[in-house]
């Protein structure tokens, strides 16, 4: 594994040397927020939107990282620049910003730990799924209620996500979990947002019970640019089972077709035309053949 250069509390160090105080509240009770962006051709993608979301989370949970949003952006870009010589031909970076409250009690903890680190985009997880489509499993484990912990916060207090991953793997080892809220409406995956297509209309859950995904926002923007109808609404498992197409969005895969959920075939069992159109439009916007890059990276054993 590459030992990329990371930022830790004002210093640039090999990531292998980054250590967390076991009394840090981020370790003890998951008192930490984070965000993850990625690069295309080595250039960060929608980094400002990711940092804006990070600071919404920080403001909500009342952690002051001691850096302005612009400083966080600048350090993230510097991390990409410092590590660019180690980026392989078909490789890309994920860019992580992680902020803990630090050691102590919730009311007087500190100082916070701020870490910005890079890792490789894991093309092996999803490259083959652009053609065959991913599988999904709707889990018994629920999303957190907004009345207990608002899902719009991107945080590491994610035991429900762990349980959902395990549940999905019990059914299908390669499946992506799909969670629901307390009323049974579809919410999101454990690292992605869900979309479906019915009679040419793109449909996705409202953002009151989900993370406001940056990739989700990109798809909404692309749909408007392409004059594709899109609605945000409450969706039930029924809507997914009976959809013509389905796909998920996330920083690493961008748009990933989903062709089976709970062992049921979605549509005709292959990635649909709207999904393919969105993948092509995304690739055109960033100047990368998203599918080709992922397949080439796997062939190159990145």
PDB file of C-alpha atoms in Angstrom, residues 26-179:
ATOM      1  CA  UNK A  26     -13.444  10.657  17.748  1.00  0.00           C
ATOM      2  CA  UNK A  27     -12.110   7.237  18.758  1.00  0.00           C
ATOM      3  CA  UNK A  28     -14.089   6.830  21.976  1.00  0.00           C
ATOM      4  CA  UNK A  29     -17.586   7.802  20.849  1.00  0.00           C
ATOM      5  CA  UNK A  30     -17.414   8.557  17.131  1.00  0.00           C
ATOM      6  CA  UNK A  31     -17.365  12.307  17.818  1.00  0.00           C
ATOM      7  CA  UNK A  32     -15.945  13.109  14.410  1.00  0.00           C
ATOM      8  CA  UNK A  33     -17.135  14.453  11.084  1.00  0.00           C
ATOM      9  CA  UNK A  34     -15.546  13.940   7.717  1.00  0.00           C
ATOM     10  CA  UNK A  35     -15.927  14.318   3.989  1.00  0.00           C
ATOM     11  CA  UNK A  36     -14.555  12.552   0.941  1.00  0.00           C
ATOM     12  CA  UNK A  37     -13.982  14.019  -2.522  1.00  0.00           C
ATOM     13  CA  UNK A  38     -12.136  12.522  -5.475  1.00  0.00           C
ATOM     14  CA  UNK A  39     -10.059  13.523  -8.462  1.00  0.00           C
ATOM     15  CA  UNK A  40     -10.553  13.150 -12.194  1.00  0.00           C
ATOM     16  CA  UNK A  41      -7.280  13.220 -14.127  1.00  0.00           C
ATOM     17  CA  UNK A  42      -5.657  14.220 -10.856  1.00  0.00           C
ATOM     18  CA  UNK A  43      -7.846  17.320 -10.450  1.00  0.00           C
ATOM     19  CA  UNK A  44     -10.209  17.614  -7.500  1.00  0.00           C
ATOM     20  CA  UNK A  45     -13.918  17.443  -8.315  1.00  0.00           C
ATOM     21  CA  UNK A  46     -16.459  19.724  -6.632  1.00  0.00           C
ATOM     22  CA  UNK A  47     -14.115  20.162  -3.704  1.00  0.00           C
ATOM     23  CA  UNK A  48     -15.805  23.383  -2.577  1.00  0.00           C
ATOM     24  CA  UNK A  49     -19.160  21.585  -2.329  1.00  0.00           C
ATOM     25  CA  UNK A  50     -17.546  18.856  -0.224  1.00  0.00           C
ATOM     26  CA  UNK A  51     -15.892  21.390   2.085  1.00  0.00           C
ATOM     27  CA  UNK A  52     -19.113  23.381   2.360  1.00  0.00           C
ATOM     28  CA  UNK A  53     -20.868  20.203   3.470  1.00  0.00           C
ATOM     29  CA  UNK A  54     -18.037  19.432   5.898  1.00  0.00           C
ATOM     30  CA  UNK A  55     -18.456  22.831   7.531  1.00  0.00           C
ATOM     31  CA  UNK A  56     -22.218  22.440   7.743  1.00  0.00           C
ATOM     32  CA  UNK A  57     -21.567  19.247   9.680  1.00  0.00           C
ATOM     33  CA  UNK A  58     -18.915  20.927  11.839  1.00  0.00           C
ATOM     34  CA  UNK A  59     -21.216  23.842  12.623  1.00  0.00           C
ATOM     35  CA  UNK A  60     -24.085  21.526  13.505  1.00  0.00           C
ATOM     36  CA  UNK A  61     -22.043  19.427  15.951  1.00  0.00           C
ATOM     37  CA  UNK A  62     -20.175  22.502  17.266  1.00  0.00           C
ATOM     38  CA  UNK A  63     -16.604  21.562  16.400  1.00  0.00           C
ATOM     39  CA  UNK A  64     -14.229  24.378  15.462  1.00  0.00           C
ATOM     40  CA  UNK A  65     -11.377  22.928  13.367  1.00  0.00           C
ATOM     41  CA  UNK A  66      -9.309  26.110  13.692  1.00  0.00           C
ATOM     42  CA  UNK A  67      -9.218  26.477   9.906  1.00  0.00           C
ATOM     43  CA  UNK A  68     -11.411  28.460   7.551  1.00  0.00           C
ATOM     44  CA  UNK A  69     -13.231  26.637   4.726  1.00  0.00           C
ATOM     45  CA  UNK A  70     -10.821  28.186   2.221  1.00  0.00           C
ATOM     46  CA  UNK A  71      -7.831  26.995   4.250  1.00  0.00           C
ATOM     47  CA  UNK A  72      -9.318  23.483   4.275  1.00  0.00           C
ATOM     48  CA  UNK A  73      -9.699  23.648   0.496  1.00  0.00           C
ATOM     49  CA  UNK A  74      -6.133  24.928   0.056  1.00  0.00           C
ATOM     50  CA  UNK A  75      -4.646  22.192   2.251  1.00  0.00           C
ATOM     51  CA  UNK A  76      -6.660  19.541   0.407  1.00  0.00           C
ATOM     52  CA  UNK A  77      -5.364  20.824  -2.944  1.00  0.00           C
ATOM     53  CA  UNK A  78      -1.836  20.877  -1.548  1.00  0.00           C
ATOM     54  CA  UNK A  79      -2.223  17.231  -0.506  1.00  0.00           C
ATOM     55  CA  UNK A  80      -3.170  16.327  -4.076  1.00  0.00           C
ATOM     56  CA  UNK A  81      -0.202  18.300  -5.432  1.00  0.00           C
ATOM     57  CA  UNK A  82       2.270  16.686  -3.026  1.00  0.00           C
ATOM     58  CA  UNK A  83       1.098  13.180  -3.900  1.00  0.00           C
ATOM     59  CA  UNK A  84       0.646  13.613  -7.648  1.00  0.00           C
ATOM     60  CA  UNK A  85       4.031  11.997  -8.494  1.00  0.00           C
ATOM     61  CA  UNK A  86       2.761   8.736  -6.984  1.00  0.00           C
ATOM     62  CA  UNK A  87      -0.506   8.663  -8.941  1.00  0.00           C
ATOM     63  CA  UNK A  88      -0.421   5.803 -11.464  1.00  0.00           C
ATOM     64  CA  UNK A  89      -1.465   6.247 -15.095  1.00  0.00           C
ATOM     65  CA  UNK A  90      -5.071   5.121 -14.642  1.00  0.00           C
ATOM     66  CA  UNK A  91      -5.325   5.977 -10.963  1.00  0.00           C
ATOM     67  CA  UNK A  92      -7.233   8.641  -9.066  1.00  0.00           C
ATOM     68  CA  UNK A  93      -7.296   9.881  -5.485  1.00  0.00           C
ATOM     69  CA  UNK A  94      -9.971  10.092  -2.880  1.00  0.00           C
ATOM     70  CA  UNK A  95      -9.428  13.135  -0.666  1.00  0.00           C
ATOM     71  CA  UNK A  96     -10.446  12.733   2.962  1.00  0.00           C
ATOM     72  CA  UNK A  97     -10.945  15.529   5.484  1.00  0.00           C
ATOM     73  CA  UNK A  98     -11.379  14.193   9.048  1.00  0.00           C
ATOM     74  CA  UNK A  99     -12.009  16.356  12.113  1.00  0.00           C
ATOM     75  CA  UNK A 100     -12.445  15.020  15.659  1.00  0.00           C
ATOM     76  CA  UNK A 101     -13.429  16.985  18.754  1.00  0.00           C
ATOM     77  CA  UNK A 102     -10.281  15.853  20.562  1.00  0.00           C
ATOM     78  CA  UNK A 103      -9.843  14.411  24.076  1.00  0.00           C
ATOM     79  CA  UNK A 104     -11.998  15.446  27.011  1.00  0.00           C
ATOM     80  CA  UNK A 105     -15.702  15.780  27.682  1.00  0.00           C
ATOM     81  CA  UNK A 106     -18.097  17.018  25.027  1.00  0.00           C
ATOM     82  CA  UNK A 107     -18.275  20.445  26.637  1.00  0.00           C
ATOM     83  CA  UNK A 108     -14.529  21.045  27.055  1.00  0.00           C
ATOM     84  CA  UNK A 109     -12.790  18.672  24.617  1.00  0.00           C
ATOM     85  CA  UNK A 110      -9.829  19.750  22.557  1.00  0.00           C
ATOM     86  CA  UNK A 111      -7.776  20.528  20.760  1.00  0.00           C
ATOM     87  CA  UNK A 112      -9.463  19.010  17.691  1.00  0.00           C
ATOM     88  CA  UNK A 113      -7.570  16.669  15.401  1.00  0.00           C
ATOM     89  CA  UNK A 114      -7.579  17.680  11.741  1.00  0.00           C
ATOM     90  CA  UNK A 115      -6.310  15.164   9.206  1.00  0.00           C
ATOM     91  CA  UNK A 116      -6.384  15.352   5.431  1.00  0.00           C
ATOM     92  CA  UNK A 117      -5.283  12.212   3.681  1.00  0.00           C
ATOM     93  CA  UNK A 118      -5.414  10.609   0.248  1.00  0.00           C
ATOM     94  CA  UNK A 119      -6.156   7.074  -0.803  1.00  0.00           C
ATOM     95  CA  UNK A 120      -6.602   5.318  -4.134  1.00  0.00           C
ATOM     96  CA  UNK A 121     -10.018   5.114  -5.727  1.00  0.00           C
ATOM     97  CA  UNK A 122     -10.941   1.433  -5.349  1.00  0.00           C
ATOM     98  CA  UNK A 123     -11.886   0.712  -8.949  1.00  0.00           C
ATOM     99  CA  UNK A 124     -11.864  -3.029  -8.244  1.00  0.00           C
ATOM    100  CA  UNK A 125     -15.024  -2.644  -6.147  1.00  0.00           C
ATOM    101  CA  UNK A 126     -17.193  -1.397  -8.976  1.00  0.00           C
ATOM    102  CA  UNK A 127     -15.516  -1.347 -12.421  1.00  0.00           C
ATOM    103  CA  UNK A 128     -17.191  -4.577 -13.585  1.00  0.00           C
ATOM    104  CA  UNK A 129     -20.599  -3.327 -12.463  1.00  0.00           C
ATOM    105  CA  UNK A 130     -20.930  -0.605 -15.101  1.00  0.00           C
ATOM    106  CA  UNK A 131     -21.918  -3.303 -17.592  1.00  0.00           C
ATOM    107  CA  UNK A 132     -23.640  -5.904 -15.414  1.00  0.00           C
ATOM    108  CA  UNK A 133     -25.141  -3.593 -12.816  1.00  0.00           C
ATOM    109  CA  UNK A 134     -24.758  -3.632  -9.046  1.00  0.00           C
ATOM    110  CA  UNK A 135     -26.991  -5.618  -6.698  1.00  0.00           C
ATOM    111  CA  UNK A 136     -28.864  -4.076  -3.796  1.00  0.00           C
ATOM    112  CA  UNK A 137     -30.432  -5.408  -0.613  1.00  0.00           C
ATOM    113  CA  UNK A 138     -33.002  -3.454   1.387  1.00  0.00           C
ATOM    114  CA  UNK A 139     -31.957  -4.028   4.992  1.00  0.00           C
ATOM    115  CA  UNK A 140     -33.891  -4.310   8.228  1.00  0.00           C
ATOM    116  CA  UNK A 141     -31.438  -1.851   9.766  1.00  0.00           C
ATOM    117  CA  UNK A 142     -32.809   1.676   9.472  1.00  0.00           C
ATOM    118  CA  UNK A 143     -31.346   5.090   8.843  1.00  0.00           C
ATOM    119  CA  UNK A 144     -31.059   7.259  11.906  1.00  0.00           C
ATOM    120  CA  UNK A 145     -34.148   9.326  12.540  1.00  0.00           C
ATOM    121  CA  UNK A 146     -33.620  13.053  12.071  1.00  0.00           C
ATOM    122  CA  UNK A 147     -35.138  13.389  15.541  1.00  0.00           C
ATOM    123  CA  UNK A 148     -32.136  11.573  17.051  1.00  0.00           C
ATOM    124  CA  UNK A 149     -29.220  12.341  14.702  1.00  0.00           C
ATOM    125  CA  UNK A 150     -29.761  14.288  11.519  1.00  0.00           C
ATOM    126  CA  UNK A 151     -28.688  12.178   8.504  1.00  0.00           C
ATOM    127  CA  UNK A 152     -27.388  15.309   6.779  1.00  0.00           C
ATOM    128  CA  UNK A 153     -24.365  15.216   9.108  1.00  0.00           C
ATOM    129  CA  UNK A 154     -21.491  13.219   7.606  1.00  0.00           C
ATOM    130  CA  UNK A 155     -20.065  11.520  10.671  1.00  0.00           C
ATOM    131  CA  UNK A 156     -18.395   8.308  11.867  1.00  0.00           C
ATOM    132  CA  UNK A 157     -21.113   7.307  14.369  1.00  0.00           C
ATOM    133  CA  UNK A 158     -22.220   4.661  11.912  1.00  0.00           C
ATOM    134  CA  UNK A 159     -22.937   1.370  13.620  1.00  0.00           C
ATOM    135  CA  UNK A 160     -26.203   1.167  11.706  1.00  0.00           C
ATOM    136  CA  UNK A 161     -24.218   1.323   8.457  1.00  0.00           C
ATOM    137  CA  UNK A 162     -21.969  -1.499   9.675  1.00  0.00           C
ATOM    138  CA  UNK A 163     -24.988  -3.646  10.481  1.00  0.00           C
ATOM    139  CA  UNK A 164     -26.573  -2.872   7.114  1.00  0.00           C
ATOM    140  CA  UNK A 165     -23.362  -3.906   5.331  1.00  0.00           C
ATOM    141  CA  UNK A 166     -23.375  -7.209   7.218  1.00  0.00           C
ATOM    142  CA  UNK A 167     -27.053  -7.835   6.496  1.00  0.00           C
ATOM    143  CA  UNK A 168     -26.609  -7.200   2.790  1.00  0.00           C
ATOM    144  CA  UNK A 169     -23.570  -9.488   2.638  1.00  0.00           C
ATOM    145  CA  UNK A 170     -25.613 -12.279   4.246  1.00  0.00           C
ATOM    146  CA  UNK A 171     -27.914 -12.161   1.217  1.00  0.00           C
ATOM    147  CA  UNK A 172     -25.411 -11.319  -1.512  1.00  0.00           C
ATOM    148  CA  UNK A 173     -21.676 -10.846  -0.727  1.00  0.00           C
ATOM    149  CA  UNK A 174     -21.311  -8.144  -3.393  1.00  0.00           C
ATOM    150  CA  UNK A 175     -24.562  -6.302  -2.677  1.00  0.00           C
ATOM    151  CA  UNK A 176     -24.881  -2.662  -1.719  1.00  0.00           C
ATOM    152  CA  UNK A 177     -27.196  -2.076   1.264  1.00  0.00           C
ATOM    153  CA  UNK A 178     -30.230   0.174   0.872  1.00  0.00           C
ATOM    154  CA  UNK A 179     -31.696   1.594   4.082  1.00  0.00           C
TER     155      UNK A 179
END
